[in-house]
Coordinates of N, CA and C in Angstrom, one line a residue:
D7 N 48.6 -117.5 100.0 CA 49.3 -116.5 100.8 C 48.7 -115.1 100.7
S8 N 48.1 -114.8 99.6 CA 47.4 -113.5 99.5 C 46.2 -113.4 100.4
D9 N 45.5 -114.6 100.6 CA 44.3 -114.6 101.5 C 44.8 -114.4 102.9
E10 N 46.0 -115.0 103.3 CA 46.5 -114.8 104.6 C 46.8 -113.3 104.9
A11 N 47.4 -112.7 103.8 CA 47.8 -111.3 104.0 C 46.6 -110.4 104.1
S12 N 45.5 -110.7 103.3 CA 44.3 -109.8 103.4 C 43.6 -110.1 104.7
A13 N 43.7 -111.3 105.2 CA 43.0 -111.6 106.5 C 43.8 -110.9 107.6
A14 N 45.1 -110.9 107.5 CA 45.9 -110.1 108.6 C 45.6 -108.7 108.5
E15 N 45.4 -108.1 107.3 CA 45.0 -106.7 107.2 C 43.7 -106.4 107.8
S16 N 42.7 -107.3 107.7 CA 41.4 -107.1 108.2 C 41.3 -107.2 109.7
D17 N 42.3 -107.9 110.3 CA 42.2 -108.2 111.7 C 42.9 -107.0 112.5
S18 N 43.2 -105.9 111.8 CA 43.8 -104.8 112.6 C 43.2 -103.5 111.9
V19 N 43.3 -102.5 112.7 CA 42.8 -101.2 112.3 C 44.0 -100.2 112.2
D20 N 44.2 -99.5 111.1 CA 45.3 -98.6 111.0 C 45.1 -97.5 112.1
A21 N 46.2 -97.1 112.7 CA 46.2 -96.2 113.8 C 45.9 -94.8 113.4
G22 N 45.9 -94.5 112.1 CA 45.6 -93.1 111.6 C 46.6 -92.7 110.6
P23 N 46.4 -91.5 110.0 CA 47.3 -91.0 109.0 C 48.7 -90.8 109.5
G24 N 49.6 -91.3 108.7 CA 51.0 -91.1 109.0 C 51.5 -92.1 110.1
S25 N 50.7 -93.1 110.5 CA 51.1 -94.1 111.5 C 51.1 -95.4 110.8
A26 N 52.1 -96.2 111.1 CA 52.2 -97.6 110.6 C 51.9 -98.6 111.6
V27 N 51.4 -98.3 112.8 CA 51.1 -99.2 113.9 C 49.7 -99.7 113.7
P28 N 49.5 -101.0 113.4 CA 48.2 -101.6 113.3 C 47.6 -101.9 114.7
I29 N 46.4 -101.4 115.0 CA 45.7 -101.7 116.2 C 44.8 -102.9 116.0
P30 N 45.0 -104.0 116.8 CA 44.1 -105.2 116.6 C 42.6 -104.8 116.6
A31 N 41.9 -105.4 115.6 CA 40.5 -105.1 115.5 C 39.6 -105.4 116.7
D32 N 39.9 -106.6 117.3 CA 39.2 -107.0 118.5 C 39.3 -106.0 119.6
L33 N 40.6 -105.5 119.8 CA 40.8 -104.6 120.9 C 40.2 -103.2 120.6
T34 N 40.2 -102.9 119.3 CA 39.6 -101.6 118.9 C 38.1 -101.7 119.2
A35 N 37.5 -102.9 119.0 CA 36.1 -103.1 119.3 C 35.8 -103.0 120.8
V36 N 36.7 -103.5 121.6 CA 36.6 -103.5 123.0 C 36.6 -102.0 123.5
V37 N 37.6 -101.2 123.0 CA 37.7 -99.8 123.4 C 36.4 -99.0 122.9
L38 N 36.0 -99.3 121.7 CA 34.8 -98.6 121.2 C 33.5 -99.0 122.0
L39 N 33.4 -100.2 122.3 CA 32.2 -100.7 123.2 C 32.3 -100.1 124.6
T40 N 33.5 -100.0 125.1 CA 33.7 -99.4 126.4 C 33.2 -97.9 126.4
L41 N 33.7 -97.2 125.4 CA 33.4 -95.8 125.3 C 31.9 -95.6 125.0
L42 N 31.3 -96.4 124.2 CA 29.9 -96.3 123.9 C 29.1 -96.6 125.1
T43 N 29.5 -97.6 125.9 CA 28.7 -97.9 127.1 C 28.8 -96.7 128.1
C44 N 30.0 -96.1 128.3 CA 30.1 -95.0 129.2 C 29.2 -93.9 128.7
A45 N 29.1 -93.7 127.4 CA 28.2 -92.6 126.9 C 26.8 -93.0 127.1
A46 N 26.4 -94.2 126.9 CA 25.0 -94.7 127.1 C 24.6 -94.5 128.6
V47 N 25.5 -94.7 129.5 CA 25.2 -94.6 130.9 C 25.1 -93.2 131.4
T48 N 25.9 -92.3 130.8 CA 25.9 -90.9 131.3 C 25.1 -89.9 130.5
V49 N 24.8 -90.1 129.2 CA 24.0 -89.2 128.4 C 22.6 -89.3 128.8
P50 N 22.0 -88.1 129.3 CA 20.6 -88.2 129.8 C 19.6 -88.8 128.9
G51 N 19.6 -88.5 127.6 CA 18.6 -89.0 126.7 C 18.7 -90.5 126.4
V52 N 19.9 -91.0 126.6 CA 20.1 -92.4 126.3 C 20.0 -93.4 127.5
R53 N 20.3 -92.8 128.7 CA 20.4 -93.7 129.8 C 19.1 -94.3 130.3
A54 N 18.0 -93.7 129.8 CA 16.7 -94.3 130.2 C 16.1 -95.3 129.1
T55 N 16.9 -95.6 128.1 CA 16.5 -96.5 127.0 C 17.0 -97.9 127.3
P56 N 16.5 -98.8 126.6 CA 17.0 -100.2 126.7 C 18.4 -100.4 126.1
L57 N 18.9 -99.4 125.3 CA 20.2 -99.5 124.8 C 21.2 -99.6 125.9
R58 N 20.9 -98.9 127.0 CA 21.8 -98.9 128.2 C 22.0 -100.3 128.7
S59 N 20.9 -101.0 128.9 CA 21.0 -102.4 129.4 C 21.7 -103.3 128.4
V60 N 21.4 -103.1 127.1 CA 22.0 -104.0 126.1 C 23.6 -103.8 126.1
L61 N 24.0 -102.6 126.4 CA 25.5 -102.3 126.4 C 26.1 -102.6 127.7
V62 N 25.4 -102.4 128.8 CA 26.0 -102.6 130.1 C 26.2 -104.1 130.5
V63 N 25.4 -105.0 130.0 CA 25.5 -106.4 130.4 C 26.9 -107.0 129.8
P64 N 27.2 -106.8 128.5 CA 28.5 -107.3 128.1 C 29.7 -106.4 128.7
F65 N 29.4 -105.2 129.0 CA 30.4 -104.3 129.6 C 30.8 -104.8 131.0
V66 N 29.9 -105.4 131.7 CA 30.2 -105.9 133.0 C 30.6 -107.4 133.0
L67 N 30.0 -108.2 132.1 CA 30.2 -109.7 132.2 C 31.3 -110.2 131.2
L68 N 31.7 -109.4 130.2 CA 32.6 -110.0 129.2 C 33.8 -109.1 128.9
I69 N 33.5 -107.8 128.6 CA 34.6 -106.9 128.1 C 35.8 -106.7 129.0
P70 N 35.6 -106.5 130.3 CA 36.9 -106.4 131.1 C 37.7 -107.6 131.1
G71 N 37.0 -108.8 131.2 CA 37.8 -110.0 131.2 C 38.4 -110.3 129.8
Y72 N 37.8 -109.9 128.7 CA 38.4 -110.1 127.4 C 39.7 -109.3 127.3
A73 N 39.6 -108.0 127.8 CA 40.8 -107.2 127.7 C 41.9 -107.7 128.5
L74 N 41.6 -108.2 129.7 CA 42.6 -108.7 130.6 C 43.2 -110.0 130.1
V75 N 42.4 -110.9 129.5 CA 42.8 -112.1 128.9 C 43.7 -111.8 127.7
A76 N 43.3 -110.8 126.9 CA 44.1 -110.4 125.8 C 45.5 -109.9 126.2
A77 N 45.5 -109.2 127.3 CA 46.8 -108.7 127.8 C 47.7 -109.9 128.4
L78 N 47.1 -110.9 129.0 CA 47.8 -112.0 129.6 C 48.2 -113.0 128.5
F79 N 47.4 -113.2 127.5 CA 47.7 -114.2 126.4 C 47.6 -113.5 125.0
P80 N 48.7 -112.8 124.6 CA 48.6 -112.2 123.3 C 48.9 -113.1 122.1
E81 N 49.3 -114.3 122.5 CA 49.7 -115.3 121.4 C 48.4 -116.0 120.8
T82 N 48.6 -116.5 119.6 CA 47.6 -117.3 119.0 C 47.5 -118.6 119.7
G83 N 46.4 -119.3 119.5 CA 46.1 -120.6 120.2 C 46.8 -121.8 119.6
V84 N 46.2 -122.9 119.8 CA 46.7 -124.2 119.3 C 46.5 -124.3 117.8
R85 N 47.6 -124.6 117.1 CA 47.5 -124.6 115.7 C 47.9 -126.0 115.1
D86 N 47.4 -126.3 114.0 CA 47.8 -127.5 113.2 C 49.3 -127.2 112.8
A87 N 50.1 -128.2 112.9 CA 51.5 -128.1 112.6 C 51.8 -127.7 111.2
E88 N 50.9 -128.2 110.2 CA 51.2 -128.0 108.8 C 50.5 -126.8 108.3
S89 N 49.2 -126.6 108.6 CA 48.4 -125.5 108.0 C 48.4 -124.2 108.8
G90 N 48.6 -124.3 110.1 CA 48.6 -123.2 111.0 C 47.1 -122.9 111.5
E91 N 46.2 -123.7 111.1 CA 44.8 -123.5 111.5 C 44.5 -124.1 112.9
E92 N 43.6 -123.5 113.6 CA 43.3 -124.0 114.9 C 42.6 -125.4 114.7
T93 N 43.0 -126.4 115.6 CA 42.5 -127.7 115.4 C 42.4 -128.5 116.7
D94 N 41.7 -129.6 116.8 CA 41.7 -130.4 117.9 C 42.3 -131.8 117.6
E95 N 42.9 -131.9 116.5 CA 43.5 -133.2 116.1 C 44.8 -133.5 116.8
S96 N 45.3 -134.7 116.6 CA 46.5 -135.1 117.4 C 47.8 -134.4 117.0
K97 N 47.9 -133.9 115.7 CA 49.1 -133.2 115.3 C 48.9 -131.7 115.7
R98 N 49.5 -131.3 116.8 CA 49.3 -130.0 117.3 C 50.6 -129.4 117.7
V99 N 50.7 -128.1 117.5 CA 51.8 -127.3 118.1 C 51.2 -126.5 119.3
V100 N 51.6 -126.8 120.5 CA 51.0 -126.2 121.6 C 51.9 -125.0 122.1
G101 N 51.3 -123.8 122.0 CA 52.0 -122.7 122.5 C 51.3 -122.2 123.8
S102 N 51.7 -121.0 124.2 CA 51.1 -120.5 125.5 C 49.8 -119.8 125.2
G103 N 49.4 -119.7 123.9 CA 48.1 -119.0 123.6 C 46.9 -119.8 123.9
L104 N 45.8 -119.2 123.7 CA 44.5 -119.9 124.0 C 43.7 -120.1 122.7
T105 N 42.9 -121.1 122.7 CA 41.9 -121.3 121.6 C 40.8 -120.3 121.8
Y106 N 39.9 -120.2 120.8 CA 38.8 -119.2 120.8 C 37.9 -119.6 122.0
V107 N 37.6 -120.9 122.2 CA 36.7 -121.3 123.3 C 37.3 -121.0 124.6
E108 N 38.6 -121.3 124.8 CA 39.2 -121.0 126.1 C 39.2 -119.5 126.3
R109 N 39.5 -118.7 125.3 CA 39.6 -117.3 125.5 C 38.2 -116.7 125.9
A110 N 37.1 -117.2 125.3 CA 35.8 -116.8 125.6 C 35.4 -117.2 127.0
A111 N 35.7 -118.4 127.4 CA 35.4 -118.9 128.8 C 36.1 -118.1 129.8
L112 N 37.4 -117.9 129.6 CA 38.2 -117.1 130.5 C 37.8 -115.7 130.6
S113 N 37.4 -115.1 129.5 CA 36.9 -113.7 129.4 C 35.7 -113.5 130.4
F114 N 34.8 -114.5 130.3 CA 33.6 -114.4 131.2 C 34.0 -114.6 132.6
G115 N 34.9 -115.6 132.9 CA 35.3 -115.9 134.3 C 36.1 -114.8 134.9
V116 N 37.0 -114.2 134.1 CA 37.8 -113.1 134.7 C 37.0 -111.9 134.9
S117 N 36.0 -111.6 134.1 CA 35.1 -110.5 134.3 C 34.3 -110.7 135.6
I118 N 33.8 -111.9 135.8 CA 33.0 -112.2 137.0 C 33.9 -112.0 138.2
A119 N 35.2 -112.3 138.1 CA 36.1 -112.1 139.3 C 36.6 -110.6 139.5
V120 N 36.8 -109.9 138.4 CA 37.4 -108.6 138.5 C 36.4 -107.5 138.8
V121 N 35.3 -107.6 138.3 CA 34.3 -106.5 138.5 C 33.9 -106.4 140.0
P122 N 33.6 -107.6 140.7 CA 33.4 -107.5 142.1 C 34.6 -107.0 142.9
L123 N 35.8 -107.3 142.5 CA 37.0 -106.8 143.2 C 37.1 -105.3 143.1
I124 N 36.7 -104.8 141.9 CA 36.7 -103.3 141.7 C 35.7 -102.7 142.7
G125 N 34.5 -103.4 142.8 CA 33.5 -102.9 143.7 C 33.9 -102.9 145.2
L126 N 34.7 -104.0 145.6 CA 35.2 -104.1 146.9 C 36.2 -103.0 147.2
V127 N 37.1 -102.7 146.3 CA 38.0 -101.6 146.4 C 37.3 -100.3 146.6
L128 N 36.3 -100.1 145.7 CA 35.6 -98.8 145.8 C 34.8 -98.7 147.1
N129 N 34.4 -99.8 147.6 CA 33.6 -99.8 148.9 C 34.4 -99.3 150.1
V130 N 35.7 -99.5 150.1 CA 36.5 -99.0 151.2 C 37.1 -97.6 151.0
T131 N 36.8 -97.0 149.8 CA 37.2 -95.6 149.5 C 36.0 -94.7 150.0
P132 N 36.3 -93.4 150.1 CA 35.3 -92.5 150.5 C 34.2 -92.3 149.4
V133 N 34.5 -92.6 148.2 CA 33.6 -92.5 147.1 C 32.5 -93.6 147.2
G134 N 32.8 -94.8 147.6 CA 31.8 -95.8 147.8 C 31.4 -96.4 146.5
I135 N 30.4 -97.2 146.6 CA 29.8 -97.9 145.4 C 28.7 -97.1 144.8
Q136 N 29.0 -96.3 143.8 CA 28.0 -95.5 143.1 C 28.2 -95.8 141.6
L137 N 27.2 -95.4 140.8 CA 27.2 -95.7 139.4 C 28.4 -95.2 138.7
L138 N 28.7 -93.9 138.8 CA 29.7 -93.3 138.1 C 31.1 -93.8 138.5
P139 N 31.5 -93.9 139.7 CA 32.8 -94.5 140.1 C 33.0 -95.9 139.6
V140 N 31.9 -96.7 139.7 CA 32.0 -98.1 139.3 C 32.3 -98.2 137.8
M141 N 31.5 -97.4 137.0 CA 31.6 -97.4 135.6 C 33.0 -96.9 135.2
L142 N 33.5 -95.8 135.8 CA 34.8 -95.3 135.4 C 35.9 -96.2 135.8
S143 N 35.8 -96.9 136.9 CA 36.8 -97.9 137.3 C 36.8 -99.1 136.4
V144 N 35.7 -99.6 136.1 CA 35.7 -100.8 135.1 C 36.2 -100.4 133.8
A145 N 35.8 -99.2 133.3 CA 36.2 -98.7 132.0 C 37.8 -98.4 132.1
G146 N 38.3 -97.9 133.2 CA 39.7 -97.7 133.3 C 40.5 -98.9 133.3
V147 N 40.0 -100.0 134.0 CA 40.7 -101.3 133.9 C 40.7 -101.8 132.5
T148 N 39.5 -101.7 131.9 CA 39.4 -102.3 130.5 C 40.3 -101.6 129.5
L149 N 40.3 -100.2 129.6 CA 41.1 -99.5 128.7 C 42.6 -99.7 128.9
A150 N 43.0 -99.8 130.2 CA 44.4 -100.0 130.5 C 44.8 -101.4 130.0
A151 N 44.0 -102.4 130.2 CA 44.3 -103.8 129.8 C 44.3 -103.9 128.3
S152 N 43.4 -103.1 127.6 CA 43.4 -103.1 126.1 C 44.7 -102.5 125.6
A153 N 45.2 -101.4 126.2 CA 46.4 -100.8 125.8 C 47.6 -101.7 126.0
L154 N 47.6 -102.4 127.2 CA 48.7 -103.4 127.4 C 48.6 -104.6 126.5
A155 N 47.4 -105.0 126.2 CA 47.3 -106.1 125.2 C 47.8 -105.7 123.8
T156 N 47.4 -104.5 123.4 CA 47.9 -104.1 122.1 C 49.4 -104.0 122.1
H157 N 50.0 -103.5 123.1 CA 51.5 -103.4 123.2 C 52.1 -104.8 123.2
R158 N 51.6 -105.7 124.0 CA 52.1 -107.0 124.0 C 52.0 -107.8 122.7
R159 N 50.8 -107.6 122.0 CA 50.6 -108.3 120.7 C 51.6 -107.7 119.7
L160 N 51.8 -106.4 119.7 CA 52.7 -105.8 118.7 C 54.2 -106.2 118.9
Q161 N 54.5 -106.7 120.1 CA 55.9 -107.2 120.4 C 56.1 -108.6 119.8
L162 N 55.1 -109.3 119.5 CA 55.2 -110.6 118.9 C 55.4 -110.6 117.4
P163 N 56.0 -111.6 116.9 CA 56.0 -111.7 115.4 C 54.6 -111.9 114.9
E164 N 54.3 -111.3 113.7 CA 52.9 -111.3 113.2 C 52.3 -112.7 113.2
S165 N 53.0 -113.7 112.9 CA 52.5 -115.1 112.8 C 52.1 -115.6 114.1
D166 N 52.6 -115.1 115.2 CA 52.3 -115.6 116.6 C 51.2 -114.8 117.3
R167 N 50.8 -113.6 116.7 CA 49.8 -112.8 117.3 C 48.4 -113.4 117.2
F168 N 47.6 -113.2 118.3 CA 46.2 -113.6 118.3 C 45.5 -112.6 117.4
S169 N 44.6 -113.1 116.6 CA 43.7 -112.2 115.8 C 42.4 -112.9 115.6
V170 N 41.3 -112.2 115.5 CA 40.0 -112.8 115.2 C 39.8 -112.8 113.7
P171 N 39.6 -114.0 113.1 CA 39.5 -114.0 111.7 C 38.1 -113.6 111.2
Y172 N 37.8 -112.3 111.3 CA 36.5 -111.8 110.9 C 36.1 -112.1 109.5
R173 N 37.1 -111.9 108.6 CA 36.8 -112.1 107.2 C 36.6 -113.6 106.9
Q174 N 37.3 -114.5 107.5 CA 37.2 -115.9 107.3 C 35.8 -116.3 107.8
W175 N 35.4 -115.9 108.9 CA 34.1 -116.2 109.5 C 33.0 -115.7 108.6
G176 N 33.1 -114.4 108.1 CA 32.1 -113.8 107.2 C 32.0 -114.6 105.9
Q177 N 33.2 -115.0 105.4 CA 33.2 -115.7 104.1 C 32.5 -117.1 104.3
S178 N 32.7 -117.7 105.5 CA 32.0 -119.0 105.7 C 30.5 -118.8 105.7
V179 N 30.0 -117.7 106.3 CA 28.6 -117.4 106.3 C 28.0 -117.2 104.9
V180 N 28.8 -116.4 104.1 CA 28.4 -116.1 102.8 C 28.4 -117.4 102.0
D181 N 29.4 -118.3 102.1 CA 29.4 -119.6 101.4 C 28.2 -120.5 101.7
V182 N 27.8 -120.4 103.0 CA 26.7 -121.3 103.4 C 25.4 -120.8 102.6
F183 N 25.2 -119.5 102.5 CA 24.0 -119.1 101.9 C 24.1 -118.8 100.4
S184 N 25.3 -118.9 99.8 CA 25.4 -118.6 98.4 C 25.5 -119.9 97.5
G185 N 25.3 -121.1 98.1 CA 25.3 -122.3 97.3 C 26.6 -123.0 97.1
H186 N 27.7 -122.6 97.8 CA 28.9 -123.2 97.6 C 29.0 -124.5 98.4
E187 N 28.0 -124.8 99.2 CA 27.9 -126.0 100.0 C 26.7 -126.7 99.6
S188 N 26.6 -128.0 100.0 CA 25.5 -128.8 99.6 C 24.3 -128.4 100.5
H189 N 23.1 -128.9 100.1 CA 21.9 -128.6 100.9 C 22.0 -129.1 102.3
L190 N 22.6 -130.3 102.4 CA 22.7 -130.9 103.7 C 23.6 -130.1 104.6
D191 N 24.7 -129.6 104.0 CA 25.7 -128.7 104.8 C 25.0 -127.5 105.2
R192 N 24.2 -126.9 104.3 CA 23.5 -125.6 104.7 C 22.5 -125.9 105.8
T193 N 21.7 -127.0 105.7 CA 20.7 -127.3 106.7 C 21.3 -127.6 108.0
L194 N 22.4 -128.3 108.0 CA 23.1 -128.6 109.3 C 23.7 -127.4 109.9
T195 N 24.2 -126.4 109.1 CA 24.8 -125.2 109.6 C 23.8 -124.3 110.2
V196 N 22.7 -124.1 109.5 CA 21.6 -123.2 110.0 C 21.0 -123.8 111.2

């Protein structure tokens, strides 16, 4: 139980001094990447570097969709009825949440659908399709969806909220390389 409590703590970021509202870590990363991308596109010294391309590709192809999917599906995915871990076995509790694979695929698909729609809307406005309006529009949709996703997750009981198990994944990587698994397991994992 203490592992679950520490994992839950690592999957959110404290909102600041004097605040008890935890902000989900994955949505915090979405907001930070969105702001970092906007800075990389607009700051003169950075916009001519490869960093701009590295940040813009996920900004267009993944991040808006992830934020929208998080807003639409704040619940955790399919879980084992006894342990609560995500599983593909026959004993499952099926909720309205998504598994990690479904969430990743939908994030990509929704981004591919939403970003062109933003471009179409901008095309009929007097502003037209230019770098700054497109970037600000995509960022605005992403930030609004992230805020809605955070609000919707915080309305759910903690056990039903989607969270990315960063610590669990990190510990798995450490276990692979620290000798807690057999040589065959390490070889197959790498």
